[in-house]
Amino acid sequence: HIPGRILMFFEGQHTIREIWMDGRKLPDDPDPRWYGYSVGRWEGDTLVVETAGFNDKTWLGAQGQPHSEEMRTIERYRRVDHTTIQFNLTIDDPKTYTKTWEAEPRVIKLKPGVEIPESFCVASEEEEFAKRIREPAARQTK
């Protein structure tokens, strides 16, 4: 427990995302980060997280949709029951997309007792993935 913050721990890379819960506003011009700069608040039983300040090195979804450093997101998390979280995501990136859009709503089932395995990105594997999958896929859309 860290007062004023929520930390999200991710299986991939064992990375941590910090969400400020102390009432602060998003900075006007945050330094670009992999997970952006996030502030959260409670609206009833829903955690609302606003994020800005992403770098443009990541992509959206499994299909690899691009985004710019201007992307802003709003996430909504609501605990439906002991093992179920409802998740909604709104994406606004005027530099990349013509309108704000809603990602497909998701239901996340929690699995009590499951340990998070180690997962690391090895540079040589990333290079191979880029060469065999990402770059050919990008060429097909041009």
JSON list of N, CA and C in Angstrom, two decimals, residues 2 14 27 44 51 69 84 115 133:
[
{"chain": "A", "resi": 2, "resn": "ILE", "atom": "N", "xyz": [0.64, 2.12, -0.94]},
{"chain": "A", "resi": 2, "resn": "ILE", "atom": "CA", "xyz": [1.35, 3.39, -1.02]},
{"chain": "A", "resi": 2, "resn": "ILE", "atom": "C", "xyz": [0.29, 4.49, -1.01]},
{"chain": "A", "resi": 14, "resn": "HIS", "atom": "N", "xyz": [7.48, -7.64, -16.03]},
{"chain": "A", "resi": 14, "resn": "HIS", "atom": "CA", "xyz": [7.38, -7.33, -14.59]},
{"chain": "A", "resi": 14, "resn": "HIS", "atom": "C", "xyz": [7.49, -5.83, -14.37]},
{"chain": "A", "resi": 27, "resn": "PRO", "atom": "N", "xyz": [-0.59, 16.80, -15.85]},
{"chain": "A", "resi": 27, "resn": "PRO", "atom": "CA", "xyz": [0.24, 17.94, -16.22]},
{"chain": "A", "resi": 27, "resn": "PRO", "atom": "C", "xyz": [-0.07, 18.38, -17.65]},
{"chain": "A", "resi": 44, "resn": "GLY", "atom": "N", "xyz": [-18.24, 6.86, -7.63]},
{"chain": "A", "resi": 44, "resn": "GLY", "atom": "CA", "xyz": [-19.04, 5.78, -7.05]},
{"chain": "A", "resi": 44, "resn": "GLY", "atom": "C", "xyz": [-18.19, 4.54, -6.90]},
{"chain": "A", "resi": 51, "resn": "THR", "atom": "N", "xyz": [-5.13, 9.35, -18.62]},
{"chain": "A", "resi": 51, "resn": "THR", "atom": "CA", "xyz": [-3.69, 9.24, -18.92]},
{"chain": "A", "resi": 51, "resn": "THR", "atom": "C", "xyz": [-3.35, 10.07, -20.15]},
{"chain": "A", "resi": 69, "resn": "GLU", "atom": "N", "xyz": [2.13, 10.80, -29.63]},
{"chain": "A", "resi": 69, "resn": "GLU", "atom": "CA", "xyz": [2.36, 11.30, -28.27]},
{"chain": "A", "resi": 69, "resn": "GLU", "atom": "C", "xyz": [1.20, 12.16, -27.79]},
{"chain": "A", "resi": 84, "resn": "THR", "atom": "N", "xyz": [-14.67, -10.55, -10.78]},
{"chain": "A", "resi": 84, "resn": "THR", "atom": "CA", "xyz": [-14.96, -9.98, -12.09]},
{"chain": "A", "resi": 84, "resn": "THR", "atom": "C", "xyz": [-14.79, -8.46, -12.09]},
{"chain": "A", "resi": 115, "resn": "GLU", "atom": "N", "xyz": [-0.07, -17.40, -9.58]},
{"chain": "A", "resi": 115, "resn": "GLU", "atom": "CA", "xyz": [1.17, -16.64, -9.49]},
{"chain": "A", "resi": 115, "resn": "GLU", "atom": "C", "xyz": [1.49, -16.03, -10.85]},
{"chain": "A", "resi": 133, "resn": "ILE", "atom": "N", "xyz": [7.35, -10.30, -38.38]},
{"chain": "A", "resi": 133, "resn": "ILE", "atom": "CA", "xyz": [5.92, -10.05, -38.22]},
{"chain": "A", "resi": 133, "resn": "ILE", "atom": "C", "xyz": [5.55, -8.58, -38.35]}
]
